[in-house]
mmCIF file of C-alpha atoms in Angstrom:
data_model
loop_
_atom_site.group_PDB
_atom_site.id
_atom_site.type_symbol
_atom_site.label_atom_id
_atom_site.label_comp_id
_atom_site.label_asym_id
_atom_site.label_seq_id
_atom_site.Cartn_x
_atom_site.Cartn_y
_atom_site.Cartn_z
ATOM 1 C CA ASP A 1 91.318 84.147 120.312
ATOM 2 C CA ILE A 2 95.006 83.808 121.037
ATOM 3 C CA GLN A 3 96.627 86.949 122.433
ATOM 4 C CA MET A 4 100.295 87.818 122.026
ATOM 5 C CA THR A 5 102.086 89.878 124.662
ATOM 6 C CA GLN A 6 105.535 91.250 123.977
ATOM 7 C CA SER A 7 107.856 92.690 126.617
ATOM 8 C CA PRO A 8 109.373 95.078 127.200
ATOM 9 C CA SER A 9 107.748 97.690 124.977
ATOM 10 C CA THR A 10 110.967 99.712 124.994
ATOM 11 C CA LEU A 11 114.481 98.573 125.747
ATOM 12 C CA SER A 12 117.543 100.802 126.127
ATOM 13 C CA ALA A 13 120.852 99.168 125.308
ATOM 14 C CA SER A 14 124.400 99.835 124.193
ATOM 15 C CA VAL A 15 126.440 98.444 121.337
ATOM 16 C CA GLY A 16 127.811 95.072 122.366
ATOM 17 C CA ASP A 17 125.021 94.299 124.822
ATOM 18 C CA ARG A 18 123.124 91.016 124.874
ATOM 19 C CA VAL A 19 119.463 91.853 124.367
ATOM 20 C CA THR A 20 116.475 89.621 125.072
ATOM 21 C CA ILE A 21 112.888 90.239 124.019
ATOM 22 C CA THR A 22 110.046 88.067 125.254
ATOM 23 C CA CYS A 23 106.796 87.123 123.549
ATOM 24 C CA ARG A 24 104.052 85.245 125.370
ATOM 25 C CA ALA A 25 101.031 83.561 123.818
ATOM 26 C CA SER A 26 97.784 83.164 125.721
ATOM 27 C CA GLN A 27 97.642 79.527 124.695
ATOM 28 C CA ASN A 28 99.900 76.866 123.251
ATOM 29 C CA ILE A 29 101.143 77.740 119.753
ATOM 30 C CA ASN A 30 103.769 74.991 119.516
ATOM 31 C CA THR A 31 106.676 76.615 117.652
ATOM 32 C CA TRP A 32 104.542 78.533 115.194
ATOM 33 C CA LEU A 33 106.134 81.903 115.799
ATOM 34 C CA ALA A 34 108.141 84.367 113.723
ATOM 35 C CA TRP A 35 110.207 87.446 114.581
ATOM 36 C CA TYR A 36 110.636 90.567 112.456
ATOM 37 C CA GLN A 37 112.796 93.670 112.581
ATOM 38 C CA GLN A 38 111.429 96.993 111.391
ATOM 39 C CA LYS A 39 113.262 100.280 110.962
ATOM 40 C CA PRO A 40 111.467 103.636 110.655
ATOM 41 C CA GLY A 41 109.853 104.113 107.267
ATOM 42 C CA LYS A 42 110.794 100.613 106.143
ATOM 43 C CA ALA A 43 108.993 97.318 105.708
ATOM 44 C CA PRO A 44 109.428 94.595 108.328
ATOM 45 C CA LYS A 45 112.178 92.068 107.720
ATOM 46 C CA LEU A 46 111.888 88.408 108.673
ATOM 47 C CA LEU A 47 114.547 87.295 111.158
ATOM 48 C CA ILE A 48 113.329 84.033 112.655
ATOM 49 C CA TYR A 49 110.610 81.563 111.730
ATOM 50 C CA LYS A 50 109.308 78.448 113.467
ATOM 51 C CA ALA A 51 110.506 79.971 116.740
ATOM 52 C CA SER A 52 114.212 79.238 116.240
ATOM 53 C CA SER A 53 115.013 78.928 112.531
ATOM 54 C CA LEU A 54 117.240 81.724 111.257
ATOM 55 C CA GLU A 55 116.129 83.232 107.951
ATOM 56 C CA SER A 56 118.746 83.083 105.225
ATOM 57 C CA GLY A 57 121.047 86.098 105.256
ATOM 58 C CA VAL A 58 120.252 87.126 108.823
ATOM 59 C CA PRO A 59 123.342 87.507 111.038
ATOM 60 C CA SER A 60 123.953 84.697 113.485
ATOM 61 C CA ARG A 61 123.885 87.110 116.440
ATOM 62 C CA PHE A 62 120.109 86.827 116.187
ATOM 63 C CA SER A 63 118.584 83.732 117.734
ATOM 64 C CA GLY A 64 115.139 82.588 118.769
ATOM 65 C CA SER A 65 113.998 80.046 121.309
ATOM 66 C CA GLY A 66 110.908 78.757 123.044
ATOM 67 C CA SER A 67 107.829 76.684 122.417
ATOM 68 C CA GLY A 68 104.301 76.483 123.703
ATOM 69 C CA THR A 69 103.517 79.875 125.212
ATOM 70 C CA GLU A 70 106.860 81.572 125.888
ATOM 71 C CA PHE A 71 109.397 82.685 123.317
ATOM 72 C CA THR A 72 112.504 84.834 123.244
ATOM 73 C CA LEU A 73 114.480 86.714 120.639
ATOM 74 C CA THR A 74 118.105 87.249 121.624
ATOM 75 C CA ILE A 75 120.627 89.559 120.002
ATOM 76 C CA SER A 76 124.110 88.520 121.107
ATOM 77 C CA GLY A 77 126.327 91.551 120.742
ATOM 78 C CA LEU A 78 124.073 94.410 119.681
ATOM 79 C CA GLN A 79 125.330 96.246 116.583
ATOM 80 C CA PRO A 80 124.535 99.838 115.527
ATOM 81 C CA ASP A 81 122.340 98.496 112.732
ATOM 82 C CA ASP A 82 120.178 96.595 115.237
ATOM 83 C CA PHE A 83 118.466 99.618 116.789
ATOM 84 C CA ALA A 84 114.955 99.073 115.526
ATOM 85 C CA THR A 85 111.540 97.775 116.524
ATOM 86 C CA TYR A 86 111.010 94.037 116.796
ATOM 87 C CA TYR A 87 107.732 92.162 116.439
ATOM 88 C CA CYS A 88 106.755 88.601 117.176
ATOM 89 C CA GLN A 89 103.972 87.034 115.132
ATOM 90 C CA GLN A 90 102.075 83.829 115.682
ATOM 91 C CA TYR A 91 101.061 81.920 112.603
ATOM 92 C CA SER A 92 97.366 81.410 113.358
ATOM 93 C CA GLY A 93 95.497 84.519 112.297
ATOM 94 C CA TYR A 94 98.843 86.190 111.577
ATOM 95 C CA LEU A 95 98.632 87.897 114.960
ATOM 96 C CA PHE A 96 101.487 90.260 115.844
ATOM 97 C CA GLY A 97 102.790 91.308 119.205
ATOM 98 C CA GLN A 98 102.762 94.993 120.117
ATOM 99 C CA GLY A 99 106.429 95.482 119.288
ATOM 100 C CA THR A 100 109.626 96.199 121.231
ATOM 101 C CA LYS A 101 111.642 99.277 120.390
ATOM 102 C CA VAL A 102 115.368 98.818 120.988
ATOM 103 C CA GLN A 103 116.881 102.251 121.483
ATOM 104 C CA VAL A 104 120.266 103.675 122.358
ATOM 105 C CA LYS A 105 121.001 103.805 126.069
ATOM 106 C CA GLU B 1 115.540 88.743 93.457
ATOM 107 C CA VAL B 2 112.085 88.762 95.016
ATOM 108 C CA GLN B 3 110.376 92.135 94.590
ATOM 109 C CA LEU B 4 106.972 93.388 95.656
ATOM 110 C CA VAL B 5 105.955 96.910 94.675
ATOM 111 C CA GLU B 6 102.742 98.452 95.975
ATOM 112 C CA SER B 7 100.913 101.364 94.395
ATOM 113 C CA GLY B 8 97.569 103.106 94.542
ATOM 114 C CA GLY B 9 97.645 104.720 97.947
ATOM 115 C CA GLY B 10 96.580 108.297 98.562
ATOM 116 C CA LEU B 11 94.172 110.619 100.297
ATOM 117 C CA VAL B 12 90.501 109.654 100.237
ATOM 118 C CA GLN B 13 87.452 110.978 102.026
ATOM 119 C CA PRO B 14 85.552 108.880 104.564
ATOM 120 C CA GLY B 15 83.148 106.598 102.734
ATOM 121 C CA GLY B 16 85.293 106.627 99.629
ATOM 122 C CA SER B 17 87.050 103.854 97.753
ATOM 123 C CA LEU B 18 90.591 103.044 96.733
ATOM 124 C CA ARG B 19 92.253 100.175 94.900
ATOM 125 C CA LEU B 20 95.751 99.109 95.821
ATOM 126 C CA SER B 21 97.990 97.063 93.559
ATOM 127 C CA CYS B 22 101.073 94.986 94.231
ATOM 128 C CA ALA B 23 103.298 93.983 91.333
ATOM 129 C CA VAL B 24 105.601 91.078 92.062
ATOM 130 C CA SER B 25 108.654 89.638 90.368
ATOM 131 C CA GLY B 26 111.475 87.243 91.071
ATOM 132 C CA PHE B 27 109.351 84.260 92.065
ATOM 133 C CA THR B 28 106.490 82.118 90.776
ATOM 134 C CA PHE B 29 103.596 84.225 92.014
ATOM 135 C CA SER B 30 100.986 81.570 91.277
ATOM 136 C CA ASN B 31 102.563 79.230 93.850
ATOM 137 C CA TYR B 32 102.115 81.480 96.864
ATOM 138 C CA TRP B 33 99.477 82.689 99.254
ATOM 139 C CA MET B 34 99.634 86.478 99.544
ATOM 140 C CA SER B 35 98.526 88.932 102.209
ATOM 141 C CA TRP B 36 97.917 92.598 102.825
ATOM 142 C CA VAL B 37 99.224 93.820 106.179
ATOM 143 C CA ARG B 38 98.727 97.350 107.452
ATOM 144 C CA GLN B 39 100.338 99.644 109.981
ATOM 145 C CA ALA B 40 98.552 102.707 111.306
ATOM 146 C CA PRO B 41 100.791 105.722 112.014
ATOM 147 C CA GLY B 42 102.919 105.032 115.092
ATOM 148 C CA ARG B 43 101.232 101.678 115.672
ATOM 149 C CA GLY B 44 101.973 98.005 115.241
ATOM 150 C CA LEU B 45 101.362 95.576 112.416
ATOM 151 C CA GLU B 46 97.941 94.156 111.588
ATOM 152 C CA TRP B 47 97.103 91.432 109.101
ATOM 153 C CA VAL B 48 94.171 92.547 106.946
ATOM 154 C CA VAL B 49 93.387 89.939 104.322
ATOM 155 C CA ASN B 50 94.948 87.056 102.424
ATOM 156 C CA ILE B 51 94.333 84.936 99.360
ATOM 157 C CA LYS B 52 95.328 81.441 98.324
ATOM 158 C CA SER B 53 97.683 80.889 95.408
ATOM 159 C CA ASP B 54 94.853 80.084 92.992
ATOM 160 C CA GLY B 55 92.438 82.643 94.433
ATOM 161 C CA SER B 56 90.035 79.976 95.702
ATOM 162 C CA GLU B 57 90.265 80.939 99.380
ATOM 163 C CA LYS B 58 90.234 84.350 101.004
ATOM 164 C CA TYR B 59 90.238 85.383 104.641
ATOM 165 C CA CYS B 60 90.087 88.759 106.346
ATOM 166 C CA VAL B 61 90.065 90.459 109.718
ATOM 167 C CA ASP B 62 86.594 91.221 111.070
ATOM 168 C CA SER B 63 87.049 94.991 110.870
ATOM 169 C CA VAL B 64 87.191 94.974 107.054
ATOM 170 C CA LYS B 65 84.587 92.304 106.280
ATOM 171 C CA GLY B 66 82.161 93.470 103.631
ATOM 172 C CA ARG B 67 84.332 96.490 102.796
ATOM 173 C CA PHE B 68 87.677 95.171 101.517
ATOM 174 C CA THR B 69 88.156 92.621 98.745
ATOM 175 C CA ILE B 70 91.413 90.940 97.842
ATOM 176 C CA SER B 71 92.028 89.549 94.369
ATOM 177 C CA ARG B 72 94.905 88.454 92.193
ATOM 178 C CA ASP B 73 95.824 88.042 88.554
ATOM 179 C CA ASN B 74 98.407 85.296 88.297
ATOM 180 C CA ALA B 75 98.928 85.992 84.599
ATOM 181 C CA LYS B 76 99.942 89.549 85.461
ATOM 182 C CA ASN B 77 101.838 88.684 88.665
ATOM 183 C CA SER B 78 99.669 91.147 90.514
ATOM 184 C CA LEU B 79 97.778 91.356 93.776
ATOM 185 C CA TYR B 80 94.985 93.817 94.454
ATOM 186 C CA LEU B 81 93.041 95.242 97.368
ATOM 187 C CA GLN B 82 89.739 96.959 96.684
ATOM 188 C CA MET B 83 88.825 99.113 99.673
ATOM 189 C CA ASN B 84 85.308 100.518 99.915
ATOM 190 C CA SER B 85 83.460 102.468 102.617
ATOM 191 C CA LEU B 86 86.769 103.665 103.987
ATOM 192 C CA ARG B 87 86.952 104.950 107.543
ATOM 193 C CA ALA B 88 89.443 107.128 109.372
ATOM 194 C CA GLU B 89 90.690 104.055 111.230
ATOM 195 C CA ASP B 90 91.749 102.487 107.918
ATOM 196 C CA THR B 91 94.481 105.123 107.641
ATOM 197 C CA ALA B 92 97.729 103.182 107.472
ATOM 198 C CA VAL B 93 100.643 102.054 105.380
ATOM 199 C CA TYR B 94 99.503 98.960 103.500
ATOM 200 C CA TYR B 95 102.076 96.295 102.732
ATOM 201 C CA CYS B 96 101.716 93.321 100.450
ATOM 202 C CA ALA B 97 103.589 90.320 101.742
ATOM 203 C CA ARG B 98 104.438 86.840 100.550
ATOM 204 C CA ASP B 99 102.808 84.304 102.782
ATOM 205 C CA ILE B 100 104.541 81.095 103.850
ATOM 206 C CA PRO B 101 101.623 79.056 105.191
ATOM 207 C CA LEU B 102 101.599 76.283 107.701
ATOM 208 C CA TYR B 103 100.391 73.066 106.125
ATOM 209 C CA GLY B 104 99.464 74.890 102.922
ATOM 210 C CA SER B 105 96.449 76.584 104.430
ATOM 211 C CA SER B 106 95.852 80.061 105.827
ATOM 212 C CA GLY B 107 98.120 80.908 108.720
ATOM 213 C CA GLY B 108 101.870 81.285 108.529
ATOM 214 C CA TYR B 109 104.553 83.921 108.323
ATOM 215 C CA TYR B 110 105.865 86.457 105.795
ATOM 216 C CA ASP B 111 109.252 86.100 104.145
ATOM 217 C CA SER B 112 109.062 89.022 101.722
ATOM 218 C CA TRP B 113 107.408 92.432 101.951
ATOM 219 C CA GLY B 114 106.837 95.374 99.665
ATOM 220 C CA GLN B 115 107.845 98.901 100.623
ATOM 221 C CA GLY B 116 104.266 99.866 101.472
ATOM 222 C CA THR B 117 101.776 102.436 100.227
ATOM 223 C CA LEU B 118 100.137 105.029 102.462
ATOM 224 C CA VAL B 119 96.368 105.314 102.597
ATOM 225 C CA THR B 120 94.986 108.369 104.364
ATOM 226 C CA VAL B 121 91.262 108.594 105.036
ATOM 227 C CA SER B 122 90.332 112.135 105.952
ATOM 228 C CA SER B 123 87.951 114.894 105.006
#
């Protein structure tokens, strides 16, 4: 089975910072990866699909990159609304990473 | 506007049963794979089970095999999850989600989610 490893588990940042979250797959998953944002008590929200495609309506400060086994989600210019937990998810078996909580520094 | 609204959660004793429903609107339900995804308190997301647009294919995680059954009624724009032999470890918020599959088969990502319904298994 493919394993997904997200890092870091927690990230402390300030408004305006550039934030990068990494997701690693235990084997090649091409570009079959999505990223979600989840706020407390709310459902996840799709941000990125196919590793780098921005979902409609998602601010352009969010971007995704990578292929094969290593992927990144970047937030360029962190906004107050971006403090949340982020999950990667590989398509096969709908397997999620453990999550990265972005908190106020 | 795409909407998914779950219902049916609650408190149930170990070994008991519960049926969750998800009412959808704003899209052609019969064209989409659908999934149930759960999140235990303070934990991450876990795919549980999914079903093809016409109900002809279903897949689930090993931990719920033989206990959970997914179904759908395309005429009623509704998705269901019958949960039997519930265990404490099934305690979670259960989300229904619209599945965007890769190559039209199981495996993909979720572009729309419901608000979730909490299932608590406890004596």
